[in-house]
Amino acid sequence: MGGSEQKYVSEAFQTNWIAPLGPNVDGFENDINDYLGGNCYTAALSSGTGAIHLALKLLGVSKGDEVLCQSFTFSASANPIIYLGASPVFIDSEKHTWNISPELMEIAIKDRIEKYKKPKAIIAVHLYGMPYMSNEINQIARKYDIPVVEDSAEALGSKYHSMKCGTLGDLGVLSFNGNKIITTSGGGALISKSRELKEKAVFLATQARDSAAHYEHSHIGYNYRLSNVLAGIGRGQMEVLDERVMARRNNYKFYKANLSKFDSIEFLEEPDGFYSNRWITCIKTKSFETREQIRLALLDDDIESRPLWKPMHMQPVFKDVLHFTNGVSEDLFNKGLCLPSGSNLKQEELNRIIDVIVKTPNL
Ligand SMILES: *Cc1c(COP(=O)(O)O)cnc(C)c1O
């Protein structure tokens, strides 16, 4: 926590706004709008997963539809497609940002259109905070008139040619889960380009109650609004977001300065115009064996590290799902490692991590 979270939470208690609405919810939404550069409308929600679910719902995704989704991601990017009775089609990554490959995406779109299954939406992800190739993705999406849901759950504070991540797609998704760069313990947001869409999202997120004195419903609703207590934590966290981004970027800088001399360790560099919040510092090693050697040596010293996300097209739960692959995400899964990346890592802790890694034989 940054410091002023408790003040906002106390205000919620003192004024008895213990509900999924109130001054902190409005204040948090305004803070996010301002941070993202205005011109957008934020709906604070109970999770990023809920935000993706509502985004797809707002785009009219329903039973039998197909939705293109980046394969190299966390399962929460894809699960809401299934909630709606639609089918994901997984797309592999390119090597420059590790995110959805524009080339493969266009191949997939052409293939699906040929089979009378034009995709209803695209879910692209700024994985680990690195922006995806937004210009290329948007260009193709516009060419075929398919809306883009921008999963920016890991990328609050990242930028693409000075535009903030969260504002690059037709609808943007943020997460404030406990593991993200800032947190409300649990929470999320849907970013839209019009007040109308935001109001529609809030309507669906609060049980879709029509205006009447009694409870009248002409739509199926959800209970996805963020609590005013948790939004208070969010307001405090927004005050320290830029500090957190600096801390995470410094972690990356330190790891890179100390490890890039080894031929077997590769870092994910920022292409020109890309600015990553470096939510997690990831390395790609030369082989599965090297990755495991490093991971197990760290574990032996009580330091947790983790393989990169296992691609969705390799997950048992999605084993029968159509996918367009090129081997990039599978290779990253086999050889990649997430290093400890907390915003509160101390210099002596970072030194300890390096000391263990550099002792790995044959780096
Ligand atoms: C965390 C995360 C989500 C889901 O957000 P929650 O708030 O945890 O529901 C979605 N996509 C990605 C890429 C994530 O990392």
mmCIF file of C-alpha atoms and ligand atoms in Angstrom:
data_model
loop_
_atom_site.group_PDB
_atom_site.id
_atom_site.type_symbol
_atom_site.label_atom_id
_atom_site.label_comp_id
_atom_site.label_asym_id
_atom_site.label_seq_id
_atom_site.Cartn_x
_atom_site.Cartn_y
_atom_site.Cartn_z
ATOM 1 C CA MET A 1 0.000 0.000 0.000
ATOM 2 C CA GLY A 2 1.116 3.548 -0.705
ATOM 3 C CA GLY A 3 -0.122 5.512 2.298
ATOM 4 C CA SER A 4 -3.434 7.260 1.685
ATOM 5 C CA GLU A 5 -5.543 4.159 0.992
ATOM 6 C CA GLN A 6 -6.645 3.988 4.631
ATOM 7 C CA LYS A 7 -7.840 7.601 4.557
ATOM 8 C CA TYR A 8 -10.220 6.840 1.643
ATOM 9 C CA VAL A 9 -11.382 3.597 3.261
ATOM 10 C CA SER A 10 -12.034 5.440 6.567
ATOM 11 C CA GLU A 11 -14.096 8.006 4.678
ATOM 12 C CA ALA A 12 -16.226 5.187 3.297
ATOM 13 C CA PHE A 13 -16.822 3.928 6.861
ATOM 14 C CA GLN A 14 -17.449 7.378 8.333
ATOM 15 C CA THR A 15 -19.992 8.257 5.665
ATOM 16 C CA ASN A 16 -21.493 4.736 5.703
ATOM 17 C CA TRP A 17 -20.980 4.239 1.947
ATOM 18 C CA ILE A 18 -20.487 0.471 2.329
ATOM 19 C CA ALA A 19 -21.967 -0.479 -1.035
ATOM 20 C CA PRO A 20 -21.026 -1.034 -4.672
ATOM 21 C CA LEU A 21 -21.506 2.700 -5.304
ATOM 22 C CA GLY A 22 -20.431 5.927 -3.651
ATOM 23 C CA PRO A 23 -17.862 8.757 -3.772
ATOM 24 C CA ASN A 24 -14.823 6.443 -3.902
ATOM 25 C CA VAL A 25 -16.204 4.570 -6.924
ATOM 26 C CA ASP A 26 -16.770 7.884 -8.752
ATOM 27 C CA GLY A 27 -13.423 9.262 -7.578
ATOM 28 C CA PHE A 28 -11.518 6.136 -8.613
ATOM 29 C CA GLU A 29 -13.135 6.196 -12.064
ATOM 30 C CA ASN A 30 -12.183 9.866 -12.508
ATOM 31 C CA ASP A 31 -8.606 9.159 -11.400
ATOM 32 C CA ILE A 32 -8.320 6.383 -14.001
ATOM 33 C CA ASN A 33 -9.834 8.584 -16.750
ATOM 34 C CA ASP A 34 -7.346 11.351 -15.945
ATOM 35 C CA TYR A 35 -4.420 8.934 -15.824
ATOM 36 C CA LEU A 36 -5.334 7.453 -19.198
ATOM 37 C CA GLY A 37 -5.363 10.936 -20.717
ATOM 38 C CA GLY A 38 -9.081 11.808 -20.725
ATOM 39 C CA ASN A 39 -11.315 10.980 -23.675
ATOM 40 C CA CYS A 40 -12.325 7.694 -22.108
ATOM 41 C CA TYR A 41 -15.026 6.475 -19.770
ATOM 42 C CA THR A 42 -14.154 4.037 -16.990
ATOM 43 C CA ALA A 43 -16.541 1.618 -15.291
ATOM 44 C CA ALA A 44 -15.033 0.270 -12.045
ATOM 45 C CA LEU A 45 -15.827 -3.423 -11.696
ATOM 46 C CA SER A 46 -15.218 -6.320 -9.308
ATOM 47 C CA SER A 47 -12.594 -8.007 -11.522
ATOM 48 C CA GLY A 48 -10.740 -7.881 -14.809
ATOM 49 C CA THR A 49 -12.388 -11.168 -15.769
ATOM 50 C CA GLY A 50 -15.801 -9.530 -15.259
ATOM 51 C CA ALA A 51 -14.649 -6.610 -17.432
ATOM 52 C CA ILE A 52 -13.741 -8.981 -20.305
ATOM 53 C CA HIS A 53 -17.092 -10.754 -19.897
ATOM 54 C CA LEU A 54 -18.987 -7.435 -20.117
ATOM 55 C CA ALA A 55 -16.834 -6.231 -23.027
ATOM 56 C CA LEU A 56 -17.750 -9.307 -25.081
ATOM 57 C CA LYS A 57 -21.396 -8.973 -24.020
ATOM 58 C CA LEU A 58 -21.454 -5.310 -25.129
ATOM 59 C CA LEU A 59 -20.003 -6.367 -28.503
ATOM 60 C CA GLY A 60 -22.880 -8.780 -28.940
ATOM 61 C CA VAL A 61 -20.901 -12.021 -28.599
ATOM 62 C CA SER A 62 -23.303 -14.880 -28.021
ATOM 63 C CA LYS A 63 -23.817 -18.597 -28.437
ATOM 64 C CA GLY A 64 -22.105 -20.114 -31.476
ATOM 65 C CA ASP A 65 -19.938 -17.048 -32.239
ATOM 66 C CA GLU A 66 -16.170 -17.238 -32.641
ATOM 67 C CA VAL A 67 -13.739 -14.893 -30.882
ATOM 68 C CA LEU A 68 -10.032 -14.642 -31.750
ATOM 69 C CA CYS A 69 -7.853 -14.632 -28.638
ATOM 70 C CA GLN A 70 -4.109 -14.382 -28.014
ATOM 71 C CA SER A 71 -2.976 -17.869 -27.010
ATOM 72 C CA PHE A 72 -0.013 -16.722 -24.911
ATOM 73 C CA THR A 73 -1.904 -15.303 -21.908
ATOM 74 C CA PHE A 74 -3.514 -16.068 -18.567
ATOM 75 C CA SER A 75 -6.704 -18.159 -18.816
ATOM 76 C CA ALA A 76 -8.882 -15.248 -17.653
ATOM 77 C CA SER A 77 -8.453 -13.640 -21.096
ATOM 78 C CA ALA A 78 -10.236 -16.581 -22.720
ATOM 79 C CA ASN A 79 -12.692 -17.940 -20.127
ATOM 80 C CA PRO A 80 -15.389 -15.268 -20.663
ATOM 81 C CA ILE A 81 -15.692 -16.419 -24.314
ATOM 82 C CA ILE A 82 -16.858 -19.761 -22.938
ATOM 83 C CA TYR A 83 -19.199 -18.101 -20.369
ATOM 84 C CA LEU A 84 -21.107 -16.663 -23.353
ATOM 85 C CA GLY A 85 -21.369 -19.986 -25.192
ATOM 86 C CA ALA A 86 -18.987 -18.761 -27.897
ATOM 87 C CA SER A 87 -15.802 -20.495 -29.138
ATOM 88 C CA PRO A 88 -12.270 -19.144 -28.843
ATOM 89 C CA VAL A 89 -9.839 -19.385 -31.756
ATOM 90 C CA PHE A 90 -6.311 -19.081 -30.393
ATOM 91 C CA ILE A 91 -3.619 -17.058 -32.180
ATOM 92 C CA ASP A 92 0.096 -17.461 -31.490
ATOM 93 C CA SER A 93 2.602 -14.668 -30.820
ATOM 94 C CA GLU A 94 5.255 -12.751 -32.761
ATOM 95 C CA LYS A 95 8.822 -12.557 -31.449
ATOM 96 C CA HIS A 96 9.164 -8.795 -30.898
ATOM 97 C CA THR A 97 6.647 -8.310 -28.070
ATOM 98 C CA TRP A 98 5.612 -11.950 -27.408
ATOM 99 C CA ASN A 99 2.014 -10.878 -28.114
ATOM 100 C CA ILE A 100 -0.590 -11.741 -30.767
ATOM 101 C CA SER A 101 0.949 -12.022 -34.240
ATOM 102 C CA PRO A 102 -0.757 -9.667 -36.739
ATOM 103 C CA GLU A 103 0.283 -11.983 -39.579
ATOM 104 C CA LEU A 104 -1.277 -15.097 -38.049
ATOM 105 C CA MET A 105 -4.310 -13.114 -36.971
ATOM 106 C CA GLU A 106 -5.034 -12.091 -40.562
ATOM 107 C CA ILE A 107 -4.542 -15.656 -41.776
ATOM 108 C CA ALA A 108 -7.063 -16.792 -39.157
ATOM 109 C CA ILE A 109 -9.576 -14.077 -40.063
ATOM 110 C CA LYS A 110 -9.409 -14.997 -43.772
ATOM 111 C CA ASP A 111 -9.799 -18.685 -42.961
ATOM 112 C CA ARG A 112 -12.821 -18.124 -40.717
ATOM 113 C CA ILE A 113 -14.511 -15.755 -43.190
ATOM 114 C CA GLU A 114 -14.038 -18.345 -45.944
ATOM 115 C CA LYS A 115 -15.892 -20.830 -43.731
ATOM 116 C CA TYR A 116 -18.712 -18.379 -42.987
ATOM 117 C CA LYS A 117 -17.518 -17.967 -39.401
ATOM 118 C CA LYS A 118 -16.366 -14.364 -39.319
ATOM 119 C CA PRO A 119 -15.003 -13.676 -35.796
ATOM 120 C CA LYS A 120 -17.176 -11.454 -33.633
ATOM 121 C CA ALA A 121 -14.265 -9.918 -31.680
ATOM 122 C CA ILE A 122 -10.513 -10.030 -31.092
ATOM 123 C CA ILE A 123 -8.917 -10.246 -27.628
ATOM 124 C CA ALA A 124 -5.335 -8.932 -27.698
ATOM 125 C CA VAL A 125 -3.165 -8.866 -24.573
ATOM 126 C CA HIS A 126 -0.265 -6.665 -23.406
ATOM 127 C CA LEU A 127 1.418 -9.591 -21.683
ATOM 128 C CA TYR A 128 3.752 -8.858 -18.762
ATOM 129 C CA GLY A 129 3.152 -5.152 -19.461
ATOM 130 C CA MET A 130 4.657 -5.119 -22.989
ATOM 131 C CA PRO A 131 2.261 -3.478 -25.462
ATOM 132 C CA TYR A 132 1.175 -5.593 -28.429
ATOM 133 C CA MET A 133 1.627 -4.265 -31.990
ATOM 134 C CA SER A 134 -1.397 -2.064 -31.720
ATOM 135 C CA ASN A 135 -1.172 -0.242 -35.088
ATOM 136 C CA GLU A 136 -0.908 -3.486 -37.044
ATOM 137 C CA ILE A 137 -3.655 -5.187 -35.028
ATOM 138 C CA ASN A 138 -6.039 -2.214 -35.295
ATOM 139 C CA GLN A 139 -5.385 -1.875 -39.025
ATOM 140 C CA ILE A 140 -6.296 -5.494 -39.716
ATOM 141 C CA ALA A 141 -9.253 -5.337 -37.322
ATOM 142 C CA ARG A 142 -10.610 -2.272 -39.157
ATOM 143 C CA LYS A 143 -10.031 -3.826 -42.571
ATOM 144 C CA TYR A 144 -12.344 -6.701 -41.625
ATOM 145 C CA ASP A 145 -14.537 -4.617 -39.306
ATOM 146 C CA ILE A 146 -13.941 -6.686 -36.159
ATOM 147 C CA PRO A 147 -13.792 -4.917 -32.755
ATOM 148 C CA VAL A 148 -10.742 -5.303 -30.484
ATOM 149 C CA VAL A 149 -10.934 -5.979 -26.742
ATOM 150 C CA GLU A 150 -7.635 -4.779 -25.279
ATOM 151 C CA ASP A 151 -6.688 -6.920 -22.271
ATOM 152 C CA SER A 152 -4.531 -4.426 -20.387
ATOM 153 C CA ALA A 153 -4.816 -6.279 -17.057
ATOM 154 C CA GLU A 154 -1.021 -6.485 -16.783
ATOM 155 C CA ALA A 155 -0.217 -3.190 -18.482
ATOM 156 C CA LEU A 156 -1.567 -0.253 -16.496
ATOM 157 C CA GLY A 157 1.197 2.382 -16.811
ATOM 158 C CA SER A 158 2.503 1.031 -20.131
ATOM 159 C CA LYS A 159 2.470 3.206 -23.260
ATOM 160 C CA TYR A 160 2.408 2.739 -27.004
ATOM 161 C CA HIS A 161 3.708 5.775 -28.931
ATOM 162 C CA SER A 162 2.762 7.900 -25.878
ATOM 163 C CA MET A 163 -0.807 6.570 -25.748
ATOM 164 C CA LYS A 164 -1.624 4.790 -22.505
ATOM 165 C CA CYS A 165 -2.414 1.074 -22.618
ATOM 166 C CA GLY A 166 -6.089 0.586 -21.856
ATOM 167 C CA THR A 167 -7.088 3.112 -24.537
ATOM 168 C CA LEU A 168 -5.769 1.335 -27.660
ATOM 169 C CA GLY A 169 -8.638 -1.033 -28.397
ATOM 170 C CA ASP A 170 -12.369 -0.499 -28.907
ATOM 171 C CA LEU A 171 -12.808 -1.558 -25.282
ATOM 172 C CA GLY A 172 -10.026 -1.731 -22.686
ATOM 173 C CA VAL A 173 -9.715 -3.963 -19.637
ATOM 174 C CA LEU A 174 -7.787 -3.304 -16.413
ATOM 175 C CA SER A 175 -7.311 -5.521 -13.355
ATOM 176 C CA PHE A 176 -6.639 -4.563 -9.747
ATOM 177 C CA ASN A 177 -6.214 -8.125 -8.503
ATOM 178 C CA GLY A 178 -3.717 -8.661 -5.679
ATOM 179 C CA ASN A 179 -0.881 -9.638 -8.048
ATOM 180 C CA LYS A 180 -1.147 -6.648 -10.407
ATOM 181 C CA ILE A 181 0.978 -3.471 -10.448
ATOM 182 C CA ILE A 182 -1.593 -1.674 -8.302
ATOM 183 C CA THR A 183 -4.370 -3.460 -6.449
ATOM 184 C CA THR A 184 -7.688 -3.077 -4.656
ATOM 185 C CA SER A 185 -7.272 -6.692 -3.399
ATOM 186 C CA GLY A 186 -9.727 -7.628 -6.151
ATOM 187 C CA GLY A 187 -11.133 -5.362 -8.828
ATOM 188 C CA GLY A 188 -11.105 -4.376 -12.461
ATOM 189 C CA ALA A 189 -12.286 -1.781 -14.932
ATOM 190 C CA LEU A 190 -13.787 -1.520 -18.395
ATOM 191 C CA ILE A 191 -12.595 1.451 -20.461
ATOM 192 C CA SER A 192 -14.832 2.652 -23.277
ATOM 193 C CA LYS A 193 -14.800 5.512 -25.763
ATOM 194 C CA SER A 194 -18.337 6.783 -25.111
ATOM 195 C CA ARG A 195 -20.428 7.683 -22.086
ATOM 196 C CA GLU A 196 -23.234 5.594 -23.533
ATOM 197 C CA LEU A 197 -21.158 2.389 -23.571
ATOM 198 C CA LYS A 198 -19.920 3.012 -20.038
ATOM 199 C CA GLU A 199 -23.495 3.482 -18.834
ATOM 200 C CA LYS A 200 -24.500 0.278 -20.571
ATOM 201 C CA ALA A 201 -21.641 -1.540 -18.828
ATOM 202 C CA VAL A 202 -22.668 -0.187 -15.416
ATOM 203 C CA PHE A 203 -26.301 -1.124 -16.130
ATOM 204 C CA LEU A 204 -25.304 -4.736 -16.884
ATOM 205 C CA ALA A 205 -22.877 -4.793 -13.919
ATOM 206 C CA THR A 206 -25.618 -3.793 -11.468
ATOM 207 C CA GLN A 207 -28.232 -6.454 -12.284
ATOM 208 C CA ALA A 208 -29.716 -4.685 -15.337
ATOM 209 C CA ARG A 209 -32.507 -2.925 -13.498
ATOM 210 C CA ASP A 210 -34.793 -0.902 -15.785
ATOM 211 C CA SER A 211 -36.038 2.469 -14.515
ATOM 212 C CA ALA A 212 -39.221 1.909 -12.533
ATOM 213 C CA ALA A 213 -40.240 2.203 -8.869
ATOM 214 C CA HIS A 214 -40.359 -1.581 -8.590
ATOM 215 C CA TYR A 215 -37.717 -4.008 -9.894
ATOM 216 C CA GLU A 216 -38.252 -4.319 -13.625
ATOM 217 C CA HIS A 217 -35.914 -6.325 -15.882
ATOM 218 C CA SER A 218 -35.746 -6.657 -19.635
ATOM 219 C CA HIS A 219 -32.128 -7.928 -19.730
ATOM 220 C CA ILE A 220 -30.042 -10.509 -17.861
ATOM 221 C CA GLY A 221 -27.724 -8.646 -15.506
ATOM 222 C CA TYR A 222 -24.579 -9.345 -13.505
ATOM 223 C CA ASN A 223 -23.275 -8.352 -10.081
ATOM 224 C CA TYR A 224 -19.926 -6.950 -11.223
ATOM 225 C CA ARG A 225 -19.682 -3.453 -9.706
ATOM 226 C CA LEU A 226 -16.700 -2.521 -7.500
ATOM 227 C CA SER A 227 -17.314 -1.900 -3.786
ATOM 228 C CA ASN A 228 -16.948 1.694 -2.539
ATOM 229 C CA VAL A 229 -14.596 0.375 0.199
ATOM 230 C CA LEU A 230 -12.250 -1.244 -2.334
ATOM 231 C CA ALA A 231 -12.459 1.782 -4.638
ATOM 232 C CA GLY A 232 -11.015 3.730 -1.683
ATOM 233 C CA ILE A 233 -7.947 1.477 -1.805
ATOM 234 C CA GLY A 234 -7.826 2.124 -5.563
ATOM 235 C CA ARG A 235 -7.776 5.926 -5.106
ATOM 236 C CA GLY A 236 -4.782 5.616 -2.792
ATOM 237 C CA GLN A 237 -3.053 3.235 -5.191
ATOM 238 C CA MET A 238 -3.478 5.578 -8.168
ATOM 239 C CA GLU A 239 -1.341 8.117 -6.271
ATOM 240 C CA VAL A 240 1.627 5.716 -6.295
ATOM 241 C CA LEU A 241 1.134 4.071 -9.709
ATOM 242 C CA ASP A 242 3.980 5.966 -11.413
ATOM 243 C CA GLU A 243 6.328 5.112 -8.518
ATOM 244 C CA ARG A 244 5.414 1.457 -8.923
ATOM 245 C CA VAL A 245 6.142 1.571 -12.647
ATOM 246 C CA MET A 246 9.558 3.121 -11.931
ATOM 247 C CA ALA A 247 10.318 0.449 -9.310
ATOM 248 C CA ARG A 248 9.385 -2.358 -11.731
ATOM 249 C CA ARG A 249 11.368 -0.806 -14.561
ATOM 250 C CA ASN A 250 14.361 -0.531 -12.239
ATOM 251 C CA ASN A 251 14.073 -4.251 -11.434
ATOM 252 C CA TYR A 252 14.256 -4.960 -15.169
ATOM 253 C CA LYS A 253 17.233 -2.621 -15.634
ATOM 254 C CA PHE A 254 19.120 -4.272 -12.790
ATOM 255 C CA TYR A 255 18.495 -7.819 -14.036
ATOM 256 C CA LYS A 256 19.476 -6.835 -17.552
ATOM 257 C CA ALA A 257 22.663 -5.058 -16.444
ATOM 258 C CA ASN A 258 23.749 -8.153 -14.512
ATOM 259 C CA LEU A 259 22.575 -10.986 -16.766
ATOM 260 C CA SER A 260 22.712 -9.851 -20.386
ATOM 261 C CA LYS A 261 26.413 -10.790 -20.572
ATOM 262 C CA PHE A 262 25.357 -14.448 -20.626
ATOM 263 C CA ASP A 263 24.705 -15.747 -24.147
ATOM 264 C CA SER A 264 22.011 -18.079 -22.907
ATOM 265 C CA ILE A 265 19.825 -15.354 -21.369
ATOM 266 C CA GLU A 266 17.647 -13.101 -23.533
ATOM 267 C CA PHE A 267 15.506 -10.175 -22.411
ATOM 268 C CA LEU A 268 12.296 -8.816 -23.934
ATOM 269 C CA GLU A 269 13.428 -5.449 -25.337
ATOM 270 C CA GLU A 270 11.095 -2.534 -25.991
ATOM 271 C CA PRO A 271 10.715 -1.869 -29.736
ATOM 272 C CA ASP A 272 10.829 1.857 -30.721
ATOM 273 C CA GLY A 273 7.819 3.690 -29.287
ATOM 274 C CA PHE A 274 6.939 0.880 -26.865
ATOM 275 C CA TYR A 275 7.075 1.575 -23.109
ATOM 276 C CA SER A 276 6.441 -1.349 -20.759
ATOM 277 C CA ASN A 277 5.522 -1.016 -17.079
ATOM 278 C CA ARG A 278 7.753 -4.123 -16.681
ATOM 279 C CA TRP A 279 5.103 -5.675 -14.428
ATOM 280 C CA ILE A 280 7.220 -8.810 -14.469
ATOM 281 C CA THR A 281 10.793 -9.173 -15.693
ATOM 282 C CA CYS A 282 10.983 -12.272 -17.885
ATOM 283 C CA ILE A 283 13.979 -13.981 -19.396
ATOM 284 C CA LYS A 284 14.199 -16.486 -22.214
ATOM 285 C CA THR A 285 16.965 -19.050 -21.757
ATOM 286 C CA LYS A 286 18.594 -21.285 -24.377
ATOM 287 C CA SER A 287 16.795 -24.493 -23.354
ATOM 288 C CA PHE A 288 14.221 -26.075 -21.087
ATOM 289 C CA GLU A 289 17.092 -27.610 -19.095
ATOM 290 C CA THR A 290 18.783 -24.245 -18.463
ATOM 291 C CA ARG A 291 15.457 -22.704 -17.435
ATOM 292 C CA GLU A 292 14.852 -25.513 -14.961
ATOM 293 C CA GLN A 293 18.413 -25.292 -13.619
ATOM 294 C CA ILE A 294 17.918 -21.604 -12.829
ATOM 295 C CA ARG A 295 14.421 -22.092 -11.412
ATOM 296 C CA LEU A 296 15.454 -24.976 -9.153
ATOM 297 C CA ALA A 297 18.609 -23.206 -7.951
ATOM 298 C CA LEU A 298 16.472 -20.211 -6.951
ATOM 299 C CA LEU A 299 13.922 -22.466 -5.268
ATOM 300 C CA ASP A 300 16.719 -24.138 -3.337
ATOM 301 C CA ASP A 301 17.528 -20.722 -1.890
ATOM 302 C CA ASP A 302 13.854 -20.069 -1.049
ATOM 303 C CA ILE A 303 13.377 -17.704 -4.023
ATOM 304 C CA GLU A 304 10.229 -18.216 -6.085
ATOM 305 C CA SER A 305 10.339 -17.870 -9.862
ATOM 306 C CA ARG A 306 7.908 -19.260 -12.418
ATOM 307 C CA PRO A 307 7.783 -20.513 -16.002
ATOM 308 C CA LEU A 308 6.027 -18.122 -18.394
ATOM 309 C CA TRP A 309 2.273 -18.526 -19.041
ATOM 310 C CA LYS A 310 1.394 -21.860 -20.615
ATOM 311 C CA PRO A 311 -0.302 -21.011 -23.939
ATOM 312 C CA MET A 312 -4.051 -21.594 -24.083
ATOM 313 C CA HIS A 313 -3.786 -23.899 -27.121
ATOM 314 C CA MET A 314 -1.679 -26.262 -24.956
ATOM 315 C CA GLN A 315 -4.089 -26.281 -21.983
ATOM 316 C CA PRO A 316 -6.057 -29.497 -21.334
ATOM 317 C CA VAL A 317 -9.297 -27.527 -20.963
ATOM 318 C CA PHE A 318 -8.877 -26.067 -24.486
ATOM 319 C CA LYS A 319 -7.422 -29.160 -26.166
ATOM 320 C CA ASP A 320 -10.100 -29.301 -28.878
ATOM 321 C CA VAL A 321 -10.056 -25.593 -29.651
ATOM 322 C CA LEU A 322 -9.068 -24.336 -33.099
ATOM 323 C CA HIS A 323 -5.706 -22.557 -33.123
ATOM 324 C CA PHE A 324 -3.280 -20.866 -35.492
ATOM 325 C CA THR A 325 0.251 -21.415 -34.217
ATOM 326 C CA ASN A 326 3.883 -20.841 -35.208
ATOM 327 C CA GLY A 327 5.769 -22.317 -32.226
ATOM 328 C CA VAL A 328 6.680 -18.942 -30.656
ATOM 329 C CA SER A 329 4.587 -19.206 -27.472
ATOM 330 C CA GLU A 330 5.388 -22.892 -26.985
ATOM 331 C CA ASP A 331 9.098 -22.056 -27.170
ATOM 332 C CA LEU A 332 8.647 -19.225 -24.662
ATOM 333 C CA PHE A 333 6.754 -21.558 -22.322
ATOM 334 C CA ASN A 334 9.543 -24.126 -22.504
ATOM 335 C CA LYS A 335 12.485 -21.768 -22.075
ATOM 336 C CA GLY A 336 11.134 -18.705 -20.295
ATOM 337 C CA LEU A 337 11.189 -17.696 -16.660
ATOM 338 C CA CYS A 338 9.477 -14.933 -14.644
ATOM 339 C CA LEU A 339 11.954 -13.477 -12.163
ATOM 340 C CA PRO A 340 10.914 -12.000 -8.799
ATOM 341 C CA SER A 341 9.527 -8.586 -9.756
ATOM 342 C CA GLY A 342 7.730 -6.994 -6.789
ATOM 343 C CA SER A 343 7.728 -3.206 -6.506
ATOM 344 C CA ASN A 344 9.117 -3.575 -2.966
ATOM 345 C CA LEU A 345 12.194 -5.717 -3.755
ATOM 346 C CA LYS A 346 15.209 -4.455 -1.816
ATOM 347 C CA GLN A 347 18.668 -4.076 -3.333
ATOM 348 C CA GLU A 348 20.061 -6.866 -1.136
ATOM 349 C CA GLU A 349 17.283 -9.176 -2.306
ATOM 350 C CA LEU A 350 18.011 -8.371 -5.953
ATOM 351 C CA ASN A 351 21.708 -9.027 -5.308
ATOM 352 C CA ARG A 352 20.888 -12.398 -3.730
ATOM 353 C CA ILE A 353 18.834 -13.414 -6.781
ATOM 354 C CA ILE A 354 21.685 -12.500 -9.143
ATOM 355 C CA ASP A 355 24.218 -14.358 -6.974
ATOM 356 C CA VAL A 356 22.202 -17.556 -7.341
ATOM 357 C CA ILE A 357 21.581 -17.200 -11.094
ATOM 358 C CA VAL A 358 25.200 -16.460 -12.058
ATOM 359 C CA LYS A 359 26.305 -19.684 -10.351
ATOM 360 C CA THR A 360 24.255 -21.771 -12.808
ATOM 361 C CA PRO A 361 26.704 -23.961 -14.787
ATOM 362 C CA ASN A 362 27.164 -23.357 -18.578
ATOM 363 C CA LEU A 363 25.207 -20.104 -18.809
HETATM 364 C C1 LIG B 1 -5.111 -10.839 -14.101
HETATM 365 C C2 LIG B 1 -5.471 -10.975 -15.514
HETATM 366 C C3 LIG B 1 -6.805 -11.003 -15.932
HETATM 367 C C4 LIG B 1 -7.963 -11.094 -14.992
HETATM 368 O O1 LIG B 1 -8.075 -10.089 -14.045
HETATM 369 P P1 LIG B 1 -8.771 -10.410 -12.633
HETATM 370 O O2 LIG B 1 -8.966 -9.039 -12.047
HETATM 371 O O3 LIG B 1 -7.820 -11.245 -11.849
HETATM 372 O O4 LIG B 1 -10.057 -11.105 -12.897
HETATM 373 C C5 LIG B 1 -7.070 -11.046 -17.293
HETATM 374 N N1 LIG B 1 -6.090 -11.077 -18.196
HETATM 375 C C6 LIG B 1 -4.781 -11.074 -17.837
HETATM 376 C C7 LIG B 1 -3.750 -11.088 -18.903
HETATM 377 C C8 LIG B 1 -4.433 -11.047 -16.493
HETATM 378 O O5 LIG B 1 -3.152 -11.080 -16.140
#
